[in-house]
Amino acid sequence: MTYDGPLPGTIPQVNPPTAPATRTVITGVCLVALTTVLVLTVRYGGFFSDPVGLFWWYVAGWALFAAALLALRRVPSRSVVPLLLAGAVAVTVTGLLGPPRTSTDSYRYAWDGRVQSAGVSPYDHAPQDPALARLRDPWLFPSGSACGGPDLAGIPHTGSAPRCTRINRPAVHTIYPPVAEAYFLAVDALSPAGARHKPLQIGAGVISLGVTGTLLLILRRRGGDLRNAAYWGWCPAVPLEAVNNAHIDVLGVLLAIAGLGLVASRAQTRQVAGGLLIGAAIATKLMPAVVLPGALSGVRRVRDAAAVLLPAAAFTALAYMPYVFLSHESVFGYLGGYVEEEGYDDPSAGSRYALLRLALPDTWAFPVLLAAVAGVSLYVMWRGDPRRPWSGALLVTGWAFVLLTPSYSWYALLLIALVALDGRWEWLGIPLAGAAVYILGPTFGYGAALASIAYGAAAAPVLLIAWFRHRGAGAGDEASQQGAPSRKTSV
């Protein structure tokens, strides 16, 4: 008989924990897998032919994103920033490997930049206006047999050969605010002839990396976990929506989070600067106005509120002024028509207010939405932490998405950046829900049923984790009152 155990008097050997280098390698492997899937997603041409197949690529990317985040939690602190930045660059570059796949918005950006370079206000003419025919080229305005694609819109023409454009809604004026228009002009001025969509994608990629850098700076300055910047830097929505589709929303994200970072300092001069940046974000894509309640978290004095609100309002108004003087038409362009077209004023249409419509009459949905968002905003302004304005901004933005159930996934880019600042990862289901509604809409219809399932699934973990946290806080308070050590609940 043989004895396989340890010899008497010796210490039994215990398998050592995973070495730091091994943890880093595991995270790197997850990042390689993630970037590979993103490359295949960007190059998958199935938005019109196979949206279900395309969405499964999205799901695979998000699953690998989650795996990479979990692996990053075990990486030693000294390796976090280099690995995070390398991953952010790799993930961002994947968006440059193909033309815009699921959106034609960037073609309008390119056109608006070209029109301004020619000395014409982008608010004065629709793309199909014959007055701008001299600015057309075969890339944005194909003709003949090249007009057969599903992403092309026909335009009035003379002669037998059909004429079309890559620009969506070519019969209406632009709706983009002045900071966005200034950006389009800058990109056009810096672009070589024949560059097409690539300068806008490269510009969006640079801005996306700028968001990652800004997040790291804010987190370091405020004592946050630097790993949280990966929620933005490695998120699949960033290369797909911010870079590949080159949505201008990414510029608004950069300006908004930089503004919140300055507001968090509570120094009045920095609050003013933060208000200016938030105003610039609003003058880029309007939607960043939802961060204003967060910027006013815990404000008790009118002077403190004015230090943020007045600069934001002043910058937004002044940014419009040059275009007001140069334009013959309204600088709001097709904004009112867009609101009507997208069903914001008709609760019974499309996917809007899907979760509210499950329990309320359609006509109640919009008023209840306004009341709910106003209530959350007031709560944030009264009870929010002024040192963490992004926490309140995330709360307002997140619940606005849950109740509005928008069908455009790139709207949630701002929410992703707020998650990176605040660390509440459970809100990341919202951008995936938006992608489900947008990508699967052509197959299953852009109706309330699809939006209810997608956003309901995204809201469930938010509510569940909020309940666990509230329960854990209550248990901690009770333990403190009894003089016993409190136990923290981790989720």
Tab-separated table of C-alpha atoms in Angstrom:
chain	number	residue	atom	x	y	z
A	1	MET	CA	0.000	0.000	0.000
A	2	THR	CA	1.309	3.436	-0.871
A	3	TYR	CA	0.533	6.761	0.815
A	4	ASP	CA	-0.081	9.636	-1.583
A	5	GLY	CA	-0.728	12.385	0.989
A	6	PRO	CA	1.760	14.908	2.376
A	7	LEU	CA	4.583	13.646	4.556
A	8	PRO	CA	4.171	14.197	8.273
A	9	GLY	CA	5.402	17.624	9.319
A	10	THR	CA	5.115	19.163	5.847
A	11	ILE	CA	2.689	21.869	4.662
A	12	PRO	CA	0.236	20.625	2.042
A	13	GLN	CA	0.686	22.376	-1.326
A	14	VAL	CA	-2.196	24.543	-2.430
A	15	ASN	CA	-2.714	25.410	-6.078
A	16	PRO	CA	-1.646	29.062	-6.442
A	17	PRO	CA	-4.224	31.617	-7.543
A	18	THR	CA	-4.240	32.726	-11.130
A	19	ALA	CA	-1.084	34.727	-11.787
A	20	PRO	CA	-1.501	38.399	-12.679
A	21	ALA	CA	0.050	37.829	-16.099
A	22	THR	CA	-2.445	35.043	-16.782
A	23	ARG	CA	-5.382	37.279	-15.896
A	24	THR	CA	-4.101	39.910	-18.297
A	25	VAL	CA	-3.689	37.315	-21.038
A	26	ILE	CA	-7.239	36.050	-20.492
A	27	THR	CA	-8.573	39.581	-20.846
A	28	GLY	CA	-6.496	40.047	-23.988
A	29	VAL	CA	-7.938	36.867	-25.477
A	30	CYS	CA	-11.459	38.146	-24.777
A	31	LEU	CA	-10.575	41.416	-26.507
A	32	VAL	CA	-9.192	39.603	-29.547
A	33	ALA	CA	-12.396	37.582	-29.790
A	34	LEU	CA	-14.472	40.737	-29.375
A	35	THR	CA	-12.624	42.657	-32.087
A	36	THR	CA	-12.861	39.662	-34.427
A	37	VAL	CA	-16.620	39.474	-34.006
A	38	LEU	CA	-16.917	43.239	-34.488
A	39	VAL	CA	-14.953	43.028	-37.741
A	40	LEU	CA	-17.306	40.322	-38.988
A	41	THR	CA	-20.315	42.367	-37.857
A	42	VAL	CA	-19.144	45.506	-39.659
A	43	ARG	CA	-18.507	43.546	-42.835
A	44	TYR	CA	-21.791	41.649	-42.642
A	45	GLY	CA	-24.114	43.127	-45.225
A	46	GLY	CA	-27.330	41.755	-43.825
A	47	PHE	CA	-29.233	44.820	-42.622
A	48	PHE	CA	-31.633	44.592	-45.554
A	49	SER	CA	-31.143	40.947	-46.557
A	50	ASP	CA	-30.730	39.172	-43.205
A	51	PRO	CA	-31.443	41.426	-40.197
A	52	VAL	CA	-31.978	38.455	-37.877
A	53	GLY	CA	-28.560	37.067	-38.765
A	54	LEU	CA	-27.022	40.516	-38.284
A	55	PHE	CA	-28.593	40.845	-34.853
A	56	TRP	CA	-27.059	37.551	-33.761
A	57	TRP	CA	-23.666	39.062	-34.569
A	58	TYR	CA	-24.638	41.944	-32.317
A	59	VAL	CA	-25.547	39.506	-29.553
A	60	ALA	CA	-22.220	37.677	-29.924
A	61	GLY	CA	-20.360	40.988	-29.672
A	62	TRP	CA	-22.211	41.989	-26.515
A	63	ALA	CA	-21.605	38.574	-24.925
A	64	LEU	CA	-17.857	38.876	-25.548
A	65	PHE	CA	-17.986	42.456	-24.275
A	66	ALA	CA	-19.434	41.176	-20.996
A	67	ALA	CA	-16.752	38.470	-20.803
A	68	ALA	CA	-13.994	41.030	-21.366
A	69	LEU	CA	-15.390	43.279	-18.631
A	70	LEU	CA	-15.496	40.397	-16.160
A	71	ALA	CA	-11.933	39.409	-17.027
A	72	LEU	CA	-10.749	43.014	-16.626
A	73	ARG	CA	-11.918	42.991	-12.991
A	74	ARG	CA	-9.124	40.548	-12.142
A	75	VAL	CA	-6.360	42.380	-13.982
A	76	PRO	CA	-3.771	44.050	-11.700
A	77	SER	CA	-4.240	47.794	-11.308
A	78	ARG	CA	-0.923	48.673	-12.948
A	79	SER	CA	-1.986	46.920	-16.162
A	80	VAL	CA	-5.532	48.293	-16.379
A	81	VAL	CA	-4.963	51.572	-18.214
A	82	PRO	CA	-2.566	50.230	-20.909
A	83	LEU	CA	-4.842	47.256	-21.559
A	84	LEU	CA	-7.958	49.425	-21.540
A	85	LEU	CA	-6.506	51.908	-24.025
A	86	ALA	CA	-5.160	49.192	-26.317
A	87	GLY	CA	-8.555	47.515	-26.312
A	88	ALA	CA	-10.330	50.813	-26.967
A	89	VAL	CA	-8.128	51.502	-29.998
A	90	ALA	CA	-8.650	47.999	-31.374
A	91	VAL	CA	-12.422	48.112	-30.860
A	92	THR	CA	-12.674	51.599	-32.371
A	93	VAL	CA	-10.688	50.686	-35.482
A	94	THR	CA	-13.136	47.900	-36.339
A	95	GLY	CA	-15.721	50.547	-37.190
A	96	LEU	CA	-13.482	51.866	-39.983
A	97	LEU	CA	-13.368	48.592	-41.901
A	98	GLY	CA	-16.462	49.132	-43.996
A	99	PRO	CA	-18.910	51.770	-45.222
A	100	PRO	CA	-21.857	52.673	-42.977
A	101	ARG	CA	-23.892	49.494	-42.655
A	102	THR	CA	-27.123	50.313	-40.875
A	103	SER	CA	-27.610	54.075	-41.221
A	104	THR	CA	-27.418	56.680	-43.981
A	105	ASP	CA	-27.274	59.694	-41.653
A	106	SER	CA	-23.596	60.361	-42.345
A	107	TYR	CA	-24.394	61.017	-46.016
A	108	ARG	CA	-26.490	63.972	-44.920
A	109	TYR	CA	-23.533	65.127	-42.811
A	110	ALA	CA	-21.246	64.980	-45.844
A	111	TRP	CA	-23.769	66.897	-47.929
A	112	ASP	CA	-24.300	69.598	-45.306
A	113	GLY	CA	-20.538	70.078	-45.081
A	114	ARG	CA	-20.216	70.368	-48.860
A	115	VAL	CA	-23.068	72.865	-49.078
A	116	GLN	CA	-21.492	75.068	-46.428
A	117	SER	CA	-18.105	74.911	-48.141
A	118	ALA	CA	-19.861	76.325	-51.204
A	119	GLY	CA	-21.069	79.305	-49.145
A	120	VAL	CA	-24.688	78.148	-48.832
A	121	SER	CA	-26.621	77.737	-45.585
A	122	PRO	CA	-27.557	74.083	-45.011
A	123	TYR	CA	-30.942	75.223	-43.704
A	124	ASP	CA	-32.012	76.895	-46.950
A	125	HIS	CA	-32.298	74.013	-49.424
A	126	ALA	CA	-33.290	70.371	-49.407
A	127	PRO	CA	-30.737	68.019	-51.033
A	128	GLN	CA	-32.914	67.429	-54.103
A	129	ASP	CA	-33.352	71.175	-54.723
A	130	PRO	CA	-32.233	71.922	-58.326
A	131	ALA	CA	-30.514	75.078	-57.036
A	132	LEU	CA	-27.787	72.823	-55.567
A	133	ALA	CA	-27.456	70.503	-58.560
A	134	ARG	CA	-23.968	71.867	-59.256
A	135	LEU	CA	-22.752	70.361	-55.973
A	136	ARG	CA	-23.890	66.822	-56.727
A	137	ASP	CA	-21.440	64.029	-57.471
A	138	PRO	CA	-21.939	60.360	-58.454
A	139	TRP	CA	-21.126	59.166	-54.932
A	140	LEU	CA	-23.978	60.938	-53.142
A	141	PHE	CA	-26.216	61.186	-56.219
A	142	PRO	CA	-25.945	58.020	-58.355
A	143	SER	CA	-27.924	57.612	-61.549
A	144	GLY	CA	-29.106	54.911	-63.905
A	145	SER	CA	-28.536	51.296	-62.868
A	146	ALA	CA	-26.735	52.413	-59.677
A	147	CYS	CA	-30.110	53.475	-58.265
A	148	GLY	CA	-31.251	49.940	-57.503
A	149	GLY	CA	-30.149	49.708	-53.881
A	150	PRO	CA	-32.662	49.593	-50.993
A	151	ASP	CA	-30.823	52.403	-49.193
A	152	LEU	CA	-31.221	54.879	-52.064
A	153	ALA	CA	-33.999	57.457	-52.416
A	154	GLY	CA	-35.297	58.631	-55.761
A	155	ILE	CA	-35.238	62.334	-56.646
A	156	PRO	CA	-36.966	64.332	-59.411
A	157	HIS	CA	-35.078	64.236	-62.708
A	158	THR	CA	-35.326	64.932	-66.392
A	159	GLY	CA	-34.530	62.353	-69.036
A	160	SER	CA	-35.004	58.607	-69.043
A	161	ALA	CA	-32.226	57.631	-66.623
A	162	PRO	CA	-33.391	57.517	-62.992
A	163	ARG	CA	-31.693	59.760	-60.437
A	164	CYS	CA	-31.328	58.974	-56.758
A	165	THR	CA	-29.363	59.861	-53.644
A	166	ARG	CA	-27.844	58.118	-50.636
A	167	ILE	CA	-29.204	60.908	-48.419
A	168	ASN	CA	-32.355	59.962	-46.529
A	169	ARG	CA	-35.336	62.299	-46.696
A	170	PRO	CA	-33.868	64.264	-49.647
A	171	ALA	CA	-37.014	66.391	-49.964
A	172	VAL	CA	-36.653	68.045	-46.547
A	173	HIS	CA	-34.204	70.489	-44.996
A	174	THR	CA	-31.592	69.441	-42.471
A	175	ILE	CA	-32.476	69.279	-38.765
A	176	TYR	CA	-29.003	69.309	-37.242
A	177	PRO	CA	-28.101	72.058	-34.754
A	178	PRO	CA	-25.286	74.569	-35.376
A	179	VAL	CA	-22.380	72.876	-33.575
A	180	ALA	CA	-23.044	69.737	-35.605
A	181	GLU	CA	-23.152	71.812	-38.791
A	182	ALA	CA	-19.868	73.494	-37.878
A	183	TYR	CA	-18.344	70.045	-37.410
A	184	PHE	CA	-19.620	68.904	-40.818
A	185	LEU	CA	-18.053	71.989	-42.381
A	186	ALA	CA	-14.725	71.349	-40.632
A	187	VAL	CA	-14.616	67.724	-41.777
A	188	ASP	CA	-15.406	68.725	-45.365
A	189	ALA	CA	-12.716	71.417	-45.325
A	190	LEU	CA	-10.100	68.946	-44.066
A	191	SER	CA	-11.087	66.070	-46.377
A	192	PRO	CA	-9.214	65.290	-49.593
A	193	ALA	CA	-11.222	65.096	-52.790
A	194	GLY	CA	-12.996	61.776	-53.265
A	195	ALA	CA	-12.630	60.711	-49.617
A	196	ARG	CA	-16.372	59.969	-49.384
A	197	HIS	CA	-17.523	58.631	-45.999
A	198	LYS	CA	-14.113	57.853	-44.526
A	199	PRO	CA	-13.260	61.300	-43.023
A	200	LEU	CA	-16.489	61.313	-41.035
A	201	GLN	CA	-15.741	57.815	-39.726
A	202	ILE	CA	-12.173	58.751	-38.816
A	203	GLY	CA	-13.353	61.923	-37.094
A	204	ALA	CA	-15.918	59.927	-35.127
A	205	GLY	CA	-13.244	57.386	-34.187
A	206	VAL	CA	-10.960	60.115	-32.863
A	207	ILE	CA	-13.820	61.603	-30.855
A	208	SER	CA	-14.737	58.166	-29.486
A	209	LEU	CA	-11.193	57.699	-28.217
A	210	GLY	CA	-11.398	61.220	-26.821
A	211	VAL	CA	-14.427	60.121	-24.812
A	212	THR	CA	-12.421	57.202	-23.406
A	213	GLY	CA	-9.584	59.533	-22.423
A	214	THR	CA	-11.981	62.025	-20.843
A	215	LEU	CA	-13.639	59.266	-18.839
A	216	LEU	CA	-10.269	58.132	-17.517
A	217	LEU	CA	-9.341	61.682	-16.513
A	218	ILE	CA	-12.634	62.247	-14.670
A	219	LEU	CA	-12.527	58.862	-12.951
A	220	ARG	CA	-8.940	59.394	-11.843
A	221	ARG	CA	-9.661	62.898	-10.558
A	222	ARG	CA	-12.799	61.824	-8.688
A	223	GLY	CA	-11.310	58.631	-7.267
A	224	GLY	CA	-13.418	56.266	-9.355
A	225	ASP	CA	-12.532	52.828	-10.687
A	226	LEU	CA	-10.608	53.332	-13.934
A	227	ARG	CA	-11.873	49.968	-15.184
A	228	ASN	CA	-15.299	51.549	-15.653
A	229	ALA	CA	-14.022	53.438	-18.714
A	230	ALA	CA	-14.140	50.081	-20.533
A	231	TYR	CA	-17.944	50.286	-20.421
A	232	TRP	CA	-17.526	52.885	-23.176
A	233	GLY	CA	-14.157	52.014	-24.708
A	234	TRP	CA	-14.991	48.341	-25.347
A	235	CYS	CA	-18.753	48.602	-25.911
A	236	PRO	CA	-19.850	47.206	-29.313
A	237	ALA	CA	-22.254	50.114	-29.813
A	238	VAL	CA	-19.322	52.530	-30.050
A	239	PRO	CA	-17.623	51.110	-33.185
A	240	LEU	CA	-20.937	50.194	-34.784
A	241	GLU	CA	-22.884	53.411	-34.180
A	242	ALA	CA	-20.348	56.113	-33.308
A	243	VAL	CA	-17.629	55.077	-35.780
A	244	ASN	CA	-19.007	52.938	-38.601
A	245	ASN	CA	-22.259	54.880	-38.898
A	246	ALA	CA	-20.400	58.065	-37.818
A	247	HIS	CA	-23.342	59.415	-35.835
A	248	ILE	CA	-22.837	62.989	-34.661
A	249	ASP	CA	-24.177	61.931	-31.262
A	250	VAL	CA	-20.626	60.992	-30.269
A	251	LEU	CA	-19.549	64.646	-30.349
A	252	GLY	CA	-22.454	65.524	-28.065
A	253	VAL	CA	-21.368	62.722	-25.716
A	254	LEU	CA	-17.818	64.091	-25.472
A	255	LEU	CA	-19.010	67.628	-24.731
A	256	ALA	CA	-21.657	66.497	-22.223
A	257	ILE	CA	-19.401	64.285	-20.095
A	258	ALA	CA	-16.607	66.871	-20.147
A	259	GLY	CA	-19.159	69.424	-18.940
A	260	LEU	CA	-20.361	67.145	-16.142
A	261	GLY	CA	-16.772	66.539	-15.101
A	262	LEU	CA	-16.246	70.278	-14.662
A	263	VAL	CA	-19.559	70.778	-12.876
A	264	ALA	CA	-18.583	68.081	-10.357
A	265	SER	CA	-15.717	70.232	-9.084
A	266	ARG	CA	-18.262	72.647	-7.518
A	267	ALA	CA	-15.898	75.581	-8.196
A	268	GLN	CA	-17.995	78.318	-9.777
A	269	THR	CA	-15.613	79.094	-12.634
A	270	ARG	CA	-15.532	75.413	-13.545
A	271	GLN	CA	-19.297	75.173	-13.249
A	272	VAL	CA	-19.611	77.995	-15.766
A	273	ALA	CA	-17.196	76.217	-18.103
A	274	GLY	CA	-19.150	73.001	-17.588
A	275	GLY	CA	-22.382	74.807	-18.452
A	276	LEU	CA	-20.801	76.097	-21.666
A	277	LEU	CA	-19.775	72.585	-22.672
A	278	ILE	CA	-23.217	71.196	-21.899
A	279	GLY	CA	-24.676	74.000	-24.017
A	280	ALA	CA	-22.338	72.998	-26.832
A	281	ALA	CA	-23.529	69.391	-26.453
A	282	ILE	CA	-27.162	70.525	-26.724
A	283	ALA	CA	-26.269	72.597	-29.786
A	284	THR	CA	-24.863	69.405	-31.305
A	285	LYS	CA	-27.800	67.007	-30.945
A	286	LEU	CA	-30.412	68.498	-28.543
A	287	MET	CA	-30.776	65.225	-26.615
A	288	PRO	CA	-27.880	65.945	-24.189
A	289	ALA	CA	-30.279	68.384	-22.515
A	290	VAL	CA	-31.332	65.365	-20.424
A	291	VAL	CA	-28.092	65.706	-18.399
A	292	LEU	CA	-29.121	69.134	-17.053
A	293	PRO	CA	-31.033	67.771	-14.024
A	294	GLY	CA	-27.934	65.763	-13.140
A	295	ALA	CA	-25.776	68.869	-13.491
A	296	LEU	CA	-28.070	70.532	-10.938
A	297	SER	CA	-27.871	67.650	-8.446
A	298	GLY	CA	-28.183	68.896	-4.880
A	299	VAL	CA	-28.326	72.558	-5.904
A	300	ARG	CA	-29.984	74.659	-3.203
A	301	ARG	CA	-29.172	78.188	-4.334
A	302	VAL	CA	-30.366	80.025	-7.414
A	303	ARG	CA	-26.845	81.324	-7.974
A	304	ASP	CA	-25.443	77.798	-8.252
A	305	ALA	CA	-28.146	76.759	-10.703
A	306	ALA	CA	-27.608	79.894	-12.773
A	307	ALA	CA	-23.863	79.146	-12.977
A	308	VAL	CA	-24.745	76.084	-15.078
A	309	LEU	CA	-28.027	76.975	-16.784
A	310	LEU	CA	-27.216	80.479	-18.023
A	311	PRO	CA	-23.963	79.539	-19.808
A	312	ALA	CA	-25.655	76.480	-21.325
A	313	ALA	CA	-28.597	78.539	-22.612
A	314	ALA	CA	-26.355	81.374	-23.789
A	315	PHE	CA	-24.034	79.090	-25.747
A	316	THR	CA	-26.943	77.274	-27.395
A	317	ALA	CA	-28.595	80.548	-28.446
A	318	LEU	CA	-25.382	82.195	-29.626
A	319	ALA	CA	-24.388	79.135	-31.641
A	320	TYR	CA	-27.529	79.546	-33.715
A	321	MET	CA	-26.983	83.248	-34.379
A	322	PRO	CA	-24.556	83.006	-37.345
A	323	TYR	CA	-26.902	80.621	-39.127
A	324	VAL	CA	-29.907	82.821	-38.336
A	325	PHE	CA	-28.218	85.756	-40.102
A	326	LEU	CA	-26.963	83.669	-43.033
A	327	SER	CA	-30.139	81.656	-43.651
A	328	HIS	CA	-33.326	82.603	-45.442
A	329	GLU	CA	-35.252	79.658	-44.031
A	330	SER	CA	-35.835	78.477	-40.463
A	331	VAL	CA	-32.714	77.164	-38.716
A	332	PHE	CA	-34.881	74.468	-37.121
A	333	GLY	CA	-35.311	72.941	-40.559
A	334	TYR	CA	-37.285	69.718	-40.581
A	335	LEU	CA	-37.235	69.286	-36.792
A	336	GLY	CA	-40.987	69.704	-36.358
A	337	GLY	CA	-41.714	67.397	-39.271
A	338	TYR	CA	-39.289	64.825	-37.894
A	339	VAL	CA	-41.064	64.783	-34.530
A	340	GLU	CA	-44.364	64.183	-36.291
A	341	GLU	CA	-42.920	61.605	-38.678
A	342	GLU	CA	-41.329	59.591	-35.882
A	343	GLY	CA	-44.597	59.413	-33.956
A	344	TYR	CA	-43.609	61.394	-30.883
A	345	ASP	CA	-46.918	63.262	-31.066
A	346	ASP	CA	-48.959	60.128	-31.850
A	347	PRO	CA	-48.688	57.599	-28.997
A	348	SER	CA	-50.563	54.931	-30.949
A	349	ALA	CA	-47.955	54.822	-33.742
A	350	GLY	CA	-44.871	52.651	-33.943
A	351	SER	CA	-42.764	51.608	-30.976
A	352	ARG	CA	-42.977	54.808	-28.907
A	353	TYR	CA	-44.067	54.551	-25.253
A	354	ALA	CA	-44.397	50.765	-25.648
A	355	LEU	CA	-44.133	49.874	-21.954
A	356	LEU	CA	-46.496	52.646	-20.885
A	357	ARG	CA	-49.024	51.528	-23.475
A	358	LEU	CA	-49.136	48.066	-21.902
A	359	ALA	CA	-50.886	49.530	-18.859
A	360	LEU	CA	-52.317	52.863	-20.011
A	361	PRO	CA	-54.553	54.142	-22.783
A	362	ASP	CA	-52.502	55.425	-25.713
A	363	THR	CA	-53.587	59.017	-25.113
A	364	TRP	CA	-52.191	58.899	-21.576
A	365	ALA	CA	-48.727	57.718	-22.584
A	366	PHE	CA	-47.145	61.058	-23.456
A	367	PRO	CA	-48.472	63.015	-20.426
A	368	VAL	CA	-47.431	60.211	-18.089
A	369	LEU	CA	-43.983	60.142	-19.701
A	370	LEU	CA	-43.565	63.883	-19.115
A	371	ALA	CA	-44.758	63.586	-15.509
A	372	ALA	CA	-42.478	60.636	-14.787
A	373	VAL	CA	-39.375	62.250	-16.272
A	374	ALA	CA	-40.180	65.498	-14.473
A	375	GLY	CA	-40.546	63.578	-11.209
A	376	VAL	CA	-37.213	61.799	-11.652
A	377	SER	CA	-35.576	65.106	-12.579
A	378	LEU	CA	-36.902	66.841	-9.460
A	379	TYR	CA	-35.772	63.934	-7.301
A	380	VAL	CA	-32.274	64.132	-8.809
A	381	MET	CA	-32.058	67.895	-8.359
A	382	TRP	CA	-33.199	67.659	-4.725
A	383	ARG	CA	-31.523	64.445	-3.552
A	384	GLY	CA	-28.692	63.969	-6.044
A	385	ASP	CA	-25.006	64.019	-5.141
A	386	PRO	CA	-23.459	67.263	-6.450
A	387	ARG	CA	-20.057	65.562	-6.520
A	388	ARG	CA	-21.429	62.924	-8.918
A	389	PRO	CA	-23.721	64.768	-11.340
A	390	TRP	CA	-23.428	61.936	-13.843
A	391	SER	CA	-25.246	59.635	-11.408
A	392	GLY	CA	-28.378	61.776	-11.540
A	393	ALA	CA	-27.943	62.295	-15.290
A	394	LEU	CA	-27.868	58.517	-15.772
A	395	LEU	CA	-31.043	58.102	-13.741
A	396	VAL	CA	-32.943	60.683	-15.796
A	397	THR	CA	-31.561	59.471	-19.125
A	398	GLY	CA	-32.111	55.810	-18.341
A	399	TRP	CA	-35.746	56.182	-17.303
A	400	ALA	CA	-36.428	58.476	-20.255
A	401	PHE	CA	-35.274	55.637	-22.527
A	402	VAL	CA	-37.275	52.997	-20.675
A	403	LEU	CA	-40.468	55.035	-20.934
A	404	LEU	CA	-39.915	56.439	-24.434
A	405	THR	CA	-38.628	53.128	-25.951
A	406	PRO	CA	-36.889	54.741	-28.960
A	407	SER	CA	-36.103	52.645	-32.013
A	408	TYR	CA	-32.755	54.265	-32.816
A	409	SER	CA	-29.893	52.550	-31.009
A	410	TRP	CA	-27.352	55.373	-31.424
A	411	TYR	CA	-29.391	57.619	-29.139
A	412	ALA	CA	-28.076	55.489	-26.242
A	413	LEU	CA	-24.432	56.443	-26.800
A	414	LEU	CA	-24.838	59.132	-24.155
A	415	LEU	CA	-26.248	56.607	-21.694
A	416	ILE	CA	-23.229	54.308	-22.223
A	417	ALA	CA	-20.819	57.109	-21.325
A	418	LEU	CA	-22.846	57.921	-18.212
A	419	VAL	CA	-22.690	54.252	-17.195
A	420	ALA	CA	-18.904	54.423	-17.549
A	421	LEU	CA	-18.787	57.385	-15.163
A	422	ASP	CA	-21.251	56.007	-12.637
A	423	GLY	CA	-20.488	52.288	-12.785
A	424	ARG	CA	-24.089	51.045	-12.762
A	425	TRP	CA	-23.624	48.441	-15.473
A	426	GLU	CA	-27.224	47.212	-15.320
A	427	TRP	CA	-28.287	50.114	-17.541
A	428	LEU	CA	-26.266	48.696	-20.469
A	429	GLY	CA	-29.239	46.604	-21.493
A	430	ILE	CA	-30.883	49.774	-22.835
A	431	PRO	CA	-28.564	50.267	-25.854
A	432	LEU	CA	-28.859	46.579	-26.712
A	433	ALA	CA	-32.654	46.884	-26.549
A	434	GLY	CA	-32.494	49.847	-28.949
A	435	ALA	CA	-30.357	47.805	-31.329
A	436	ALA	CA	-32.881	44.956	-31.209
A	437	VAL	CA	-35.759	47.266	-32.112
A	438	TYR	CA	-33.786	48.978	-34.879
A	439	ILE	CA	-32.189	45.911	-36.481
A	440	LEU	CA	-35.154	43.546	-36.147
A	441	GLY	CA	-37.752	46.200	-36.980
A	442	PRO	CA	-37.859	45.424	-40.730
A	443	THR	CA	-38.582	41.761	-39.974
A	444	PHE	CA	-40.954	42.002	-37.024
A	445	GLY	CA	-42.349	45.471	-37.603
A	446	TYR	CA	-41.487	48.625	-35.746
A	447	GLY	CA	-44.382	48.005	-33.386
A	448	ALA	CA	-45.022	48.160	-29.692
A	449	ALA	CA	-44.700	44.396	-29.194
A	450	LEU	CA	-41.034	44.226	-30.211
A	451	ALA	CA	-40.178	47.353	-28.211
A	452	SER	CA	-42.044	46.048	-25.149
A	453	ILE	CA	-40.093	42.788	-25.157
A	454	ALA	CA	-36.721	44.428	-25.767
A	455	TYR	CA	-37.055	47.319	-23.332
A	456	GLY	CA	-38.926	45.221	-20.785
A	457	ALA	CA	-36.009	42.772	-20.739
A	458	ALA	CA	-33.595	45.705	-20.350
A	459	ALA	CA	-35.588	47.327	-17.532
A	460	ALA	CA	-35.941	44.098	-15.517
A	461	PRO	CA	-32.318	43.927	-14.262
A	462	VAL	CA	-32.376	47.653	-13.464
A	463	LEU	CA	-35.394	47.176	-11.208
A	464	LEU	CA	-34.108	43.938	-9.708
A	465	ILE	CA	-30.689	45.319	-8.815
A	466	ALA	CA	-32.235	48.513	-7.457
A	467	TRP	CA	-34.382	46.342	-5.169
A	468	PHE	CA	-31.352	44.339	-3.995
A	469	ARG	CA	-29.403	47.521	-3.295
A	470	HIS	CA	-32.293	49.057	-1.398
A	471	ARG	CA	-32.718	45.868	0.608
A	472	GLY	CA	-28.983	45.759	1.360
A	473	ALA	CA	-29.001	49.390	2.473
A	474	GLY	CA	-31.960	48.722	4.741
A	475	ALA	CA	-30.242	45.695	6.288
A	476	GLY	CA	-27.135	47.781	6.871
A	477	ASP	CA	-29.134	50.531	8.623
A	478	GLU	CA	-30.871	47.979	10.855
A	479	ALA	CA	-27.563	46.357	11.778
A	480	SER	CA	-26.068	49.755	12.602
A	481	GLN	CA	-28.985	50.579	14.913
A	482	GLN	CA	-28.460	47.292	16.760
A	483	GLY	CA	-24.744	47.974	17.207
A	484	ALA	CA	-23.765	45.038	15.017
A	485	PRO	CA	-21.434	45.250	12.017
A	486	SER	CA	-23.341	45.804	8.808
A	487	ARG	CA	-23.103	43.461	5.874
A	488	LYS	CA	-22.837	44.787	2.367
A	489	THR	CA	-24.850	43.189	-0.342
A	490	SER	CA	-22.957	42.827	-3.606
A	491	VAL	CA	-24.727	42.361	-6.895
